[in-house]
Short mmCIF file of N, CA and C in Angstrom, two decimals:
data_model
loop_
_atom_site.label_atom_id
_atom_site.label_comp_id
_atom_site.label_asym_id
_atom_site.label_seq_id
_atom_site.Cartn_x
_atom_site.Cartn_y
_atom_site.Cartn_z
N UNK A 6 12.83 12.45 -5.11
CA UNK A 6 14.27 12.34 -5.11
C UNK A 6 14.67 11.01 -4.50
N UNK A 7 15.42 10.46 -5.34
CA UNK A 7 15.96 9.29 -4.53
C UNK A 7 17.17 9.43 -3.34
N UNK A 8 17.01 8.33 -2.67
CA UNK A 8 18.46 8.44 -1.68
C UNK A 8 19.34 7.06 -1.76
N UNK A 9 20.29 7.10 -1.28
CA UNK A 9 20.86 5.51 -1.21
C UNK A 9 20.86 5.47 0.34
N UNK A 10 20.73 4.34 0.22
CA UNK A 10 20.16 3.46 1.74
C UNK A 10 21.54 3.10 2.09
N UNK A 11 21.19 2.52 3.42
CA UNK A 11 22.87 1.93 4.42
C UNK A 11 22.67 0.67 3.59
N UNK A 12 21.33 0.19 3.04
CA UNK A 12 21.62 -1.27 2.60
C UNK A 12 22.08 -1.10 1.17
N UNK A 13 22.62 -0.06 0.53
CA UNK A 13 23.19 -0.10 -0.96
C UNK A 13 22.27 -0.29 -2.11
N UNK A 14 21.19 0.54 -1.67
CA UNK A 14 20.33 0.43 -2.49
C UNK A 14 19.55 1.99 -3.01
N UNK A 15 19.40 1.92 -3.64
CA UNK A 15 18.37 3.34 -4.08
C UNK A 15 17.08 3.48 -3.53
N UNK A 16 16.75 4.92 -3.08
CA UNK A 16 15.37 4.15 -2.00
C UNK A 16 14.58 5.43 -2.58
N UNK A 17 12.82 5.36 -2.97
CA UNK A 17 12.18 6.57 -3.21
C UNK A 17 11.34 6.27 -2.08
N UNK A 18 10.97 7.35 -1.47
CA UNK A 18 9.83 6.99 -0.04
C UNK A 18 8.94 6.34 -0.49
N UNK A 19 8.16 5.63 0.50
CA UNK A 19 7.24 4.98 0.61
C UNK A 19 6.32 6.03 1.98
N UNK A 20 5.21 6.57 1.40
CA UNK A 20 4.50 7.86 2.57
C UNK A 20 3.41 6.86 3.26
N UNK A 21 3.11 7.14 4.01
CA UNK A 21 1.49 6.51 4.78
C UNK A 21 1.31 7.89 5.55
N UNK A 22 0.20 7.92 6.25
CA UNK A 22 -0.38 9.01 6.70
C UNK A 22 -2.07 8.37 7.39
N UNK A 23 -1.62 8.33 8.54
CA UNK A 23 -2.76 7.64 9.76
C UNK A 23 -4.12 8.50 9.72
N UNK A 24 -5.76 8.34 9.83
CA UNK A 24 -6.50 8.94 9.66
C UNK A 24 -6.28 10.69 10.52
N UNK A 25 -5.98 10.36 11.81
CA UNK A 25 -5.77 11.73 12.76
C UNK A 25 -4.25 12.26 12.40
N UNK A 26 -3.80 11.81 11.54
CA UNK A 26 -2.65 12.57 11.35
C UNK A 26 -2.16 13.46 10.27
N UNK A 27 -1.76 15.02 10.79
CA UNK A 27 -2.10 15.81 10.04
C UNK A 27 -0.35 16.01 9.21
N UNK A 28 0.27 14.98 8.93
CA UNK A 28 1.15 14.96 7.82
C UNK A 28 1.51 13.36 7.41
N UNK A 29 2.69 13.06 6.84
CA UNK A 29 2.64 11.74 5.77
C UNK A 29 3.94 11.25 6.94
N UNK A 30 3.97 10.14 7.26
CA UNK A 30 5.59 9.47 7.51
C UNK A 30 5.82 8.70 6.27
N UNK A 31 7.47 8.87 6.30
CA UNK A 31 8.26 8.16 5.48
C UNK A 31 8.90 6.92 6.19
N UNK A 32 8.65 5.70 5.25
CA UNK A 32 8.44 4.40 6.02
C UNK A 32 10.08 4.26 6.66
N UNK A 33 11.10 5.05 5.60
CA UNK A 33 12.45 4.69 5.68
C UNK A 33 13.07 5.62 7.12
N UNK A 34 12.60 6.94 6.79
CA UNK A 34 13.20 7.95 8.05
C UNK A 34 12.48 7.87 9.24
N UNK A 35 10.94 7.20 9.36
CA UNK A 35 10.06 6.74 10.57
C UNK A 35 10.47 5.42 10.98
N UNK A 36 10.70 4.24 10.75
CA UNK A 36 10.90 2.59 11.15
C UNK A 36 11.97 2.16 10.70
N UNK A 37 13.05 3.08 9.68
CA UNK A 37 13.87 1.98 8.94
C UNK A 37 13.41 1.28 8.35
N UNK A 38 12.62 1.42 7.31
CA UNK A 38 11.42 0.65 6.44
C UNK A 38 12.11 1.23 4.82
N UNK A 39 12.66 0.42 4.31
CA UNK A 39 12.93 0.89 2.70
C UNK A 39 11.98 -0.44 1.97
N UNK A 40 11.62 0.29 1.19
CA UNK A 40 10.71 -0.49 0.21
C UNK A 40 11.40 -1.41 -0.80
N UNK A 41 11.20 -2.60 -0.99
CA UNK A 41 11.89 -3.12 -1.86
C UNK A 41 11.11 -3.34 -3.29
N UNK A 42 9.70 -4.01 -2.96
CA UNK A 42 9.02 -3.49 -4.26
C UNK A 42 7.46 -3.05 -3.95
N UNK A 43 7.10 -2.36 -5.24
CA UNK A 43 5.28 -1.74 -4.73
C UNK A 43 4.71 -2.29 -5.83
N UNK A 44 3.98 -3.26 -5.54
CA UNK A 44 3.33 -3.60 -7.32
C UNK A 44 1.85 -3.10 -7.38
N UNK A 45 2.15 -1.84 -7.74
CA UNK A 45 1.18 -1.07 -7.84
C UNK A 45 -0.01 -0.96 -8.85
N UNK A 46 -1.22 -0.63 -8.76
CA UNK A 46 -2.62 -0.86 -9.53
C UNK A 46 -2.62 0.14 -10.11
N UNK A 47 -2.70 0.77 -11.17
CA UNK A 47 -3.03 2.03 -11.52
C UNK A 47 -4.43 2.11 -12.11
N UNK A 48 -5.17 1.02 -12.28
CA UNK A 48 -6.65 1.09 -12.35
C UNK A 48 -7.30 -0.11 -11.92
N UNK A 49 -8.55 0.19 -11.34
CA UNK A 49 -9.18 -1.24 -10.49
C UNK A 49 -10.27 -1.93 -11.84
N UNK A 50 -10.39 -3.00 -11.39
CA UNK A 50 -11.01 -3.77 -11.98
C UNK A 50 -12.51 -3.57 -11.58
N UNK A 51 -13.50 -3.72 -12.61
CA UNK A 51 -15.03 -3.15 -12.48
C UNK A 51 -15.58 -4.26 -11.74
N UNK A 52 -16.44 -3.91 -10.50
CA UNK A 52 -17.42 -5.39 -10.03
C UNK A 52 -18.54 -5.16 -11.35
N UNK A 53 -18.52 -6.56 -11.05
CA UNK A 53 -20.00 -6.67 -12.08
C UNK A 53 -21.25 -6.15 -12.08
N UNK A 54 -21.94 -5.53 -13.16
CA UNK A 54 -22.64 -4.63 -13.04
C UNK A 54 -24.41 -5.75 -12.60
N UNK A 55 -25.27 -4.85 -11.98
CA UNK A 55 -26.60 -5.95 -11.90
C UNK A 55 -27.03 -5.86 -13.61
N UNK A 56 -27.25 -7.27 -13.71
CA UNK A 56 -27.99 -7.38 -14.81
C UNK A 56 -29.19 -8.53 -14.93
N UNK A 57 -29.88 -8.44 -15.92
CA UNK A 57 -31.04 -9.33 -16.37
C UNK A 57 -30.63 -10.27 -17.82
N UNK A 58 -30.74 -11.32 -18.00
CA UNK A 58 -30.29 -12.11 -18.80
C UNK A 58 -31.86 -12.76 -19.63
N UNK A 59 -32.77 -11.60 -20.45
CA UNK A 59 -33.43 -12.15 -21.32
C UNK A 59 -33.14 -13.13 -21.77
N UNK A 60 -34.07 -14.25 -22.09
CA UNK A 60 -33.42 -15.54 -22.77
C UNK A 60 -34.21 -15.32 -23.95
N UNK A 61 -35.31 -14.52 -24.51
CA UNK A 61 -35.82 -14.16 -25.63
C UNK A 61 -35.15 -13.20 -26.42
N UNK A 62 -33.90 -12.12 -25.82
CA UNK A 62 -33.56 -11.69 -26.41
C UNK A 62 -32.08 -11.44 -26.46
N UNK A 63 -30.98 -11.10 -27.32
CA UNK A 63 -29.78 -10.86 -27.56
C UNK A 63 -28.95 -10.18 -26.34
N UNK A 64 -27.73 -10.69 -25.85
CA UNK A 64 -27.09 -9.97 -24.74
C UNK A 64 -27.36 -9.86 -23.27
N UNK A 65 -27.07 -8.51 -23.08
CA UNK A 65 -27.48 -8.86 -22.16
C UNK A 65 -28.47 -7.30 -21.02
N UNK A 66 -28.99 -7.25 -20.31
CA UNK A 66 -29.78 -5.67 -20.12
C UNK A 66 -29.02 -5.30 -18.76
N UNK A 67 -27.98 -4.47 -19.02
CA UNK A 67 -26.65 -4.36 -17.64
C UNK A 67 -27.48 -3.01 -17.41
N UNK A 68 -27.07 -2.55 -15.92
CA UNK A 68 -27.80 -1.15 -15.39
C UNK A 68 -26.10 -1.11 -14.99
N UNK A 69 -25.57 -0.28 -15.77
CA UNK A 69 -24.34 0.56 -15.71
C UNK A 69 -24.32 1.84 -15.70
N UNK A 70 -25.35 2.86 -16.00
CA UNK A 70 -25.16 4.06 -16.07
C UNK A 70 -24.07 4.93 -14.80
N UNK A 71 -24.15 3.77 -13.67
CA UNK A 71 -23.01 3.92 -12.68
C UNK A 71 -22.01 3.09 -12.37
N UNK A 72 -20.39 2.80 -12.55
CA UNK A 72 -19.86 1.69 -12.54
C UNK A 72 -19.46 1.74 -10.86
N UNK A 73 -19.47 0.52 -10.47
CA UNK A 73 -18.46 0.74 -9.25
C UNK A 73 -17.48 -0.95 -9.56
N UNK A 74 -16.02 -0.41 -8.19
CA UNK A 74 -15.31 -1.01 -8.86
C UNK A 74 -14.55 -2.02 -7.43
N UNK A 75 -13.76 -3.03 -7.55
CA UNK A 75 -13.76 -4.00 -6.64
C UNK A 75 -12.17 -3.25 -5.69
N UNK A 76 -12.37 -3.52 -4.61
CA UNK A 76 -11.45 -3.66 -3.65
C UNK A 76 -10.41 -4.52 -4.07
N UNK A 77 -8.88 -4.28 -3.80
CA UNK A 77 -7.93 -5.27 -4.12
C UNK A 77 -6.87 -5.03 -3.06
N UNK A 78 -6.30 -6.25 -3.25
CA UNK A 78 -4.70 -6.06 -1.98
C UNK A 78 -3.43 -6.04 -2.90
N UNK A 79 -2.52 -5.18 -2.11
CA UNK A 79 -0.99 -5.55 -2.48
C UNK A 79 -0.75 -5.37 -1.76
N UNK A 80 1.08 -6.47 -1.75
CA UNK A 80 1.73 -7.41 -0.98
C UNK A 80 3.30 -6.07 -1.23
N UNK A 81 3.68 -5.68 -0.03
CA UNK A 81 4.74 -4.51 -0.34
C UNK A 81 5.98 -5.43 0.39
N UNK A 82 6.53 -5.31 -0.48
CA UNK A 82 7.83 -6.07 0.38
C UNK A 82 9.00 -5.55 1.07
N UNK A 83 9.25 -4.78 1.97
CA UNK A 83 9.81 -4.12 2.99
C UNK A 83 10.95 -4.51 3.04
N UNK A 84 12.19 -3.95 3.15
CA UNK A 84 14.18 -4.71 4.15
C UNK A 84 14.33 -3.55 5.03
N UNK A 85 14.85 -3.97 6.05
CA UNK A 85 15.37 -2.69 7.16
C UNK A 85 16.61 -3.69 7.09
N UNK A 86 17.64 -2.71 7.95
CA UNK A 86 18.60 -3.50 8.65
C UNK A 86 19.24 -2.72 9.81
N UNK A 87 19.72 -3.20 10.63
CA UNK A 87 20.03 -3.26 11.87
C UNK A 87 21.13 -3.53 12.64
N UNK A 88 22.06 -2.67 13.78
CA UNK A 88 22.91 -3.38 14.70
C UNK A 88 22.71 -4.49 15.17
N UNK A 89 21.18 -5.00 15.69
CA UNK A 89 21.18 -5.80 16.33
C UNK A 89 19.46 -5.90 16.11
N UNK A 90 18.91 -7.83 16.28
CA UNK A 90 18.06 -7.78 15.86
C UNK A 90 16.62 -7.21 17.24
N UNK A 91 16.96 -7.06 18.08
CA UNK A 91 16.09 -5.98 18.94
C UNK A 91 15.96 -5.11 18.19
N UNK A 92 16.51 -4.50 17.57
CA UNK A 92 16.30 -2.95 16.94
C UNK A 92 15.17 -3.68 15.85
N UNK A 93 15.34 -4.36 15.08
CA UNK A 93 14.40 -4.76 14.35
C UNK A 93 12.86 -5.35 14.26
N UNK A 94 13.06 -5.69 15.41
CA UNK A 94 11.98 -6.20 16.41
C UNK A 94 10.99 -5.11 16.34
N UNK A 95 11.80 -3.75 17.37
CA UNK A 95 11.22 -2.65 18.05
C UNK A 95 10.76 -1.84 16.89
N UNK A 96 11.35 -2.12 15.46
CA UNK A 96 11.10 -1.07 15.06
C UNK A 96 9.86 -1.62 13.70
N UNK A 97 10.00 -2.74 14.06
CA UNK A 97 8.29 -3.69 12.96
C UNK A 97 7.48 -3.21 14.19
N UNK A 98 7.72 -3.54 15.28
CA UNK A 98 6.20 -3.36 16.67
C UNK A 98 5.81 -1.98 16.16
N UNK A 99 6.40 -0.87 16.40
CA UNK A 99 6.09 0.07 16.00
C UNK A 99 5.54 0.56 15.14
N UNK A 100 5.73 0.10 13.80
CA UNK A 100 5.11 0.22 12.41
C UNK A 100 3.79 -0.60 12.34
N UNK A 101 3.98 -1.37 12.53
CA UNK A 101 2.89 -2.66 13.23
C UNK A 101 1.89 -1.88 14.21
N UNK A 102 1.92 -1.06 14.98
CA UNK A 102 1.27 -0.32 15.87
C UNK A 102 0.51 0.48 15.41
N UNK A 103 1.28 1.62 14.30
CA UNK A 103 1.28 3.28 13.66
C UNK A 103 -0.14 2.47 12.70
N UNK A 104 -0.28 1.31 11.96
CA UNK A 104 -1.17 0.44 11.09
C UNK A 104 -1.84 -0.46 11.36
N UNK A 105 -2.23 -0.62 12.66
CA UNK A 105 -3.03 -1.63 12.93
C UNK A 105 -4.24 -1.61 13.02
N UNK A 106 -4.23 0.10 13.34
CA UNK A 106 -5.52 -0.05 13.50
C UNK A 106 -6.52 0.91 12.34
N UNK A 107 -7.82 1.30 11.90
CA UNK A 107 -8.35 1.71 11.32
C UNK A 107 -7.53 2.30 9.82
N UNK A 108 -8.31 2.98 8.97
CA UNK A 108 -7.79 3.51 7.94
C UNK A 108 -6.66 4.34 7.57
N UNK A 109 -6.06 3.96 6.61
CA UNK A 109 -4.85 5.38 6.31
C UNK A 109 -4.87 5.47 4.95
N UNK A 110 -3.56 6.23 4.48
CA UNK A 110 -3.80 7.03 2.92
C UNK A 110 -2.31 6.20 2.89
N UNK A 111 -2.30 5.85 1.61
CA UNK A 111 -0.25 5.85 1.15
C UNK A 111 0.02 5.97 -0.39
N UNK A 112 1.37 6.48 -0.59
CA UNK A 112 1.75 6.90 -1.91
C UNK A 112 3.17 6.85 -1.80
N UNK A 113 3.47 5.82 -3.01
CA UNK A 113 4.43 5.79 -3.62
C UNK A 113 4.89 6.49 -4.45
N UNK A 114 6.38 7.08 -3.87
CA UNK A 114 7.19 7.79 -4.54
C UNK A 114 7.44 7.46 -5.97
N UNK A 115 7.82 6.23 -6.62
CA UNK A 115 8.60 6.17 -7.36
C UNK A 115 7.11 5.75 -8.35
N UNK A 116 6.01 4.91 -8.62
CA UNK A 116 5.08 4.71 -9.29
C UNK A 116 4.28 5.93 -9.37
N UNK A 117 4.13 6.84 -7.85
CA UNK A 117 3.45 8.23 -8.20
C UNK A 117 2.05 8.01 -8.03
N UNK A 118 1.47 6.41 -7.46
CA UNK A 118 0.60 5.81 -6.96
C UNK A 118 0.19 5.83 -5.49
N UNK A 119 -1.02 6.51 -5.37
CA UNK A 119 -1.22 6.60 -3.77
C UNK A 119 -2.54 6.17 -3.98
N UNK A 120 -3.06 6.35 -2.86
CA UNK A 120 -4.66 5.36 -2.20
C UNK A 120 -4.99 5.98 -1.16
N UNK A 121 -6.10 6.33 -0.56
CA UNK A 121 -6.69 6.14 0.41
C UNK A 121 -7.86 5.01 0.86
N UNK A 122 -8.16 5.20 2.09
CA UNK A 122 -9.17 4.30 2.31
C UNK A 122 -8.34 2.78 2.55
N UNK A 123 -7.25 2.61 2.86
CA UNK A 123 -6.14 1.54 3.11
C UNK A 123 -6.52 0.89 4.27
N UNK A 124 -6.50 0.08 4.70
CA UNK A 124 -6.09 -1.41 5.39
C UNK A 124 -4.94 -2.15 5.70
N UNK A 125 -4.00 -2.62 6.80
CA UNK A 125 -3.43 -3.49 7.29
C UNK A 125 -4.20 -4.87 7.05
N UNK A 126 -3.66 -5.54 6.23
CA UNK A 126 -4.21 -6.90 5.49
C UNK A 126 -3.62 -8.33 6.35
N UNK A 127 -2.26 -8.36 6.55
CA UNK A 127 -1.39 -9.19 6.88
C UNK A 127 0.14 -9.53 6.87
N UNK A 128 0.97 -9.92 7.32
CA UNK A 128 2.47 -10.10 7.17
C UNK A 128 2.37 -11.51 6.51
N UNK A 129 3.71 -11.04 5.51
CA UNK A 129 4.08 -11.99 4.41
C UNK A 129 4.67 -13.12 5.30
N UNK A 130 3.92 -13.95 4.41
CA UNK A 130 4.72 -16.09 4.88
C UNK A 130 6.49 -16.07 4.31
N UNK A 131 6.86 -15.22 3.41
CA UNK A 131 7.61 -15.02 3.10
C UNK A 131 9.15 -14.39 3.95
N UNK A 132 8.61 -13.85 5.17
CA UNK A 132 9.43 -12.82 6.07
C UNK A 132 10.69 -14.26 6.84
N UNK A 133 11.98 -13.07 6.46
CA UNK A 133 12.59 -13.80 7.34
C UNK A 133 14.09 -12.95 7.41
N UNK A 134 14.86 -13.22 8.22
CA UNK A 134 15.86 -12.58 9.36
C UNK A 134 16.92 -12.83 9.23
N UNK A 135 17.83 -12.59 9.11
CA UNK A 135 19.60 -12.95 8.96
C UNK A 135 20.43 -11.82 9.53
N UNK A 136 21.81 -12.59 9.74
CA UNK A 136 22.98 -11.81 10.00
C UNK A 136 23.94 -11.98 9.19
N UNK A 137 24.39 -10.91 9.02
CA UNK A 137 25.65 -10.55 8.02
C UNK A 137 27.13 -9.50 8.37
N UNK A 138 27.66 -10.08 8.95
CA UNK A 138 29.21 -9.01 8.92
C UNK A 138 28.91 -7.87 10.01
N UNK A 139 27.81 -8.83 11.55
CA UNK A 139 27.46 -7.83 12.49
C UNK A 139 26.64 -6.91 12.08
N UNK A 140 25.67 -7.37 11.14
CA UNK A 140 24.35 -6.38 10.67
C UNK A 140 23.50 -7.34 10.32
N UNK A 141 22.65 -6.74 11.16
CA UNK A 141 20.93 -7.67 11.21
C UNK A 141 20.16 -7.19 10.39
N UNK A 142 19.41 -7.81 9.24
CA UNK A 142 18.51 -7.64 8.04
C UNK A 142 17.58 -8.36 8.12
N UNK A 143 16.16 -7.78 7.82
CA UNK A 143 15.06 -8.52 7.64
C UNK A 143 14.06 -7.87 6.57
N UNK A 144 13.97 -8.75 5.62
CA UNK A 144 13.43 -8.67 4.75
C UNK A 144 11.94 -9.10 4.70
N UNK A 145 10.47 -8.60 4.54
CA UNK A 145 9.29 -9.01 4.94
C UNK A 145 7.83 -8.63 3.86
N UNK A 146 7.21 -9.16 3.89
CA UNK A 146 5.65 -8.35 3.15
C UNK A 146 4.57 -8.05 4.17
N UNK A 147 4.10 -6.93 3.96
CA UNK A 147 3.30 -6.70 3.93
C UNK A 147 1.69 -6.18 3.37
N UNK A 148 0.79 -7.06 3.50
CA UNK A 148 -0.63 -7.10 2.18
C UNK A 148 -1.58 -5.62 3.12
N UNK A 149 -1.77 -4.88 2.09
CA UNK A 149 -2.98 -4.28 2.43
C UNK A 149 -4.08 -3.82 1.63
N UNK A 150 -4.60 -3.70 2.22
CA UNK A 150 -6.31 -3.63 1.74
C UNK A 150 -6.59 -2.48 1.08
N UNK A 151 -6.97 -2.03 -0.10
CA UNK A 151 -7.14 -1.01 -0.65
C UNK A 151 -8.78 -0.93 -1.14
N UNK A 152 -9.43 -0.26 -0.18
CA UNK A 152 -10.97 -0.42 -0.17
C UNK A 152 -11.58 0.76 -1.01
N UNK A 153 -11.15 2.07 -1.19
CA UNK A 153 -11.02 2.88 -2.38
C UNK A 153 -9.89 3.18 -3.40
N UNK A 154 -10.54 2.19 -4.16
CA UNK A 154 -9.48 2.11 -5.85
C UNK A 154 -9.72 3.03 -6.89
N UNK A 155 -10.69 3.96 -6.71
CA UNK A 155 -10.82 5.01 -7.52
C UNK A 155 -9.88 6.58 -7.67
N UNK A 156 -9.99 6.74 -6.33
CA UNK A 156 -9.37 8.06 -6.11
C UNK A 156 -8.08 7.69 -5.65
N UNK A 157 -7.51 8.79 -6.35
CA UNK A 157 -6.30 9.27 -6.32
C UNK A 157 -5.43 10.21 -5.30
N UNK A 158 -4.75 9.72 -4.62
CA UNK A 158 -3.82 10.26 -3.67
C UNK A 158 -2.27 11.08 -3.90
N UNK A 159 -2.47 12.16 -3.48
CA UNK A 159 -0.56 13.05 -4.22
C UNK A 159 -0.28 13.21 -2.83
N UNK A 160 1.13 13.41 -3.09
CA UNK A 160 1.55 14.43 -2.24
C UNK A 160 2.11 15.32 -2.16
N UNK A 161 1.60 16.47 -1.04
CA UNK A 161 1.89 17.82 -1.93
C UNK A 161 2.43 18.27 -0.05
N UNK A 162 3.57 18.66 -0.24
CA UNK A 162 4.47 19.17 0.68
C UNK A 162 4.34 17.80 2.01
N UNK A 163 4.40 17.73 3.24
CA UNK A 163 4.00 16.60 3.97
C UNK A 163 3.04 16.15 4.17
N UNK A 164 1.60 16.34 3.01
CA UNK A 164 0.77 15.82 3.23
C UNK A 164 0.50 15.12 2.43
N UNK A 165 -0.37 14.19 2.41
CA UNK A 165 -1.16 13.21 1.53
C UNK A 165 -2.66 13.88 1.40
N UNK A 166 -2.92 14.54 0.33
CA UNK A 166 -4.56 14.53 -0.31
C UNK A 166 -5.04 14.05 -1.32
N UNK A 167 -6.05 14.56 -1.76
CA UNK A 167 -6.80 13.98 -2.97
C UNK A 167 -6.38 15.35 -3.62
N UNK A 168 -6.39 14.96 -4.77
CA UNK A 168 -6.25 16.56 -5.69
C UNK A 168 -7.38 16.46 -6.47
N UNK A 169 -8.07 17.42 -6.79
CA UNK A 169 -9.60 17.37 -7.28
C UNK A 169 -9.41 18.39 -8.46
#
């Protein structure tokens, strides 16, 4: 279900869900975190399989009978806004905190795309801060690491699983 945001925008959650934690936060009702875009993977790209390159004979002799497939990042681009830019501050430290450290799961509402096996990658060169009409906005990226691109993440009441 969508909602409209204080920033006039249409917002579908954005879930994460910390390894010890036994339900999903919503980036918008946990930090003031509305998503602005998710450019989401819906299939990973294959690493290259080992192979042997006969030069006597045609092609090539790939040992694929098992594929595996490469790790990739996306760059999520985040807006909160704010009374005042302390609040904005306090409320990236925090999110910044909840992800800093070890693995989590996340799924997007609106693509229907989730992941586990996630990473805190880096904050966007892109991030930056303004005032407007006594309301503080900051608009930012954040890259993370998506180290299992295979499986599939839902969510099913406040949790994030795998559905098998």
């Amino acid at each position: 279900m969508a909602v409209r945001t204080s920033l006039g925008a249409w917002y579908r959650p954005f879930w994460i869900q910390g390894g010890s934690d036994v339900s999903a936060k919503d980036s918008l009702t946990e930090w003031g975190l509305a998503v602005k875009s998710f450019p989401f993977k819906a299939l990973p790209d294959p690493k290259e399989p080992y192979k042997n390159e006969w030069y006597d004979e045609d092609g090539d002799d790939e040992y694929n009978s098992q594929m595996f497939y490469e790790a990739y990042e996306i760059s999520v681009d985040f807006l909160m806004s704010a009374q005042t830019s302390e609040e904005i501050v306090l409320s990236m430290k925090s999110f910044f905190n909840y992800i800093r450290n070890g693995e989590f799961m996340i799924f997007d509402t609106y693509s229907q795309i989730g992941r586990r096996g996630v990473r805190y990658a880096g904050y966007g060169e892109n991030a930056f801060k303004y005032r407007e009409g006594g309301v503080c906005y900051a608009i930012f990226s954040v890259r993370f690491k998506v180290n299992d691109p295979v499986t599939f993440i839902y969510k099913n009441g406040d949790v994030l699983e795998e559905r098998v």
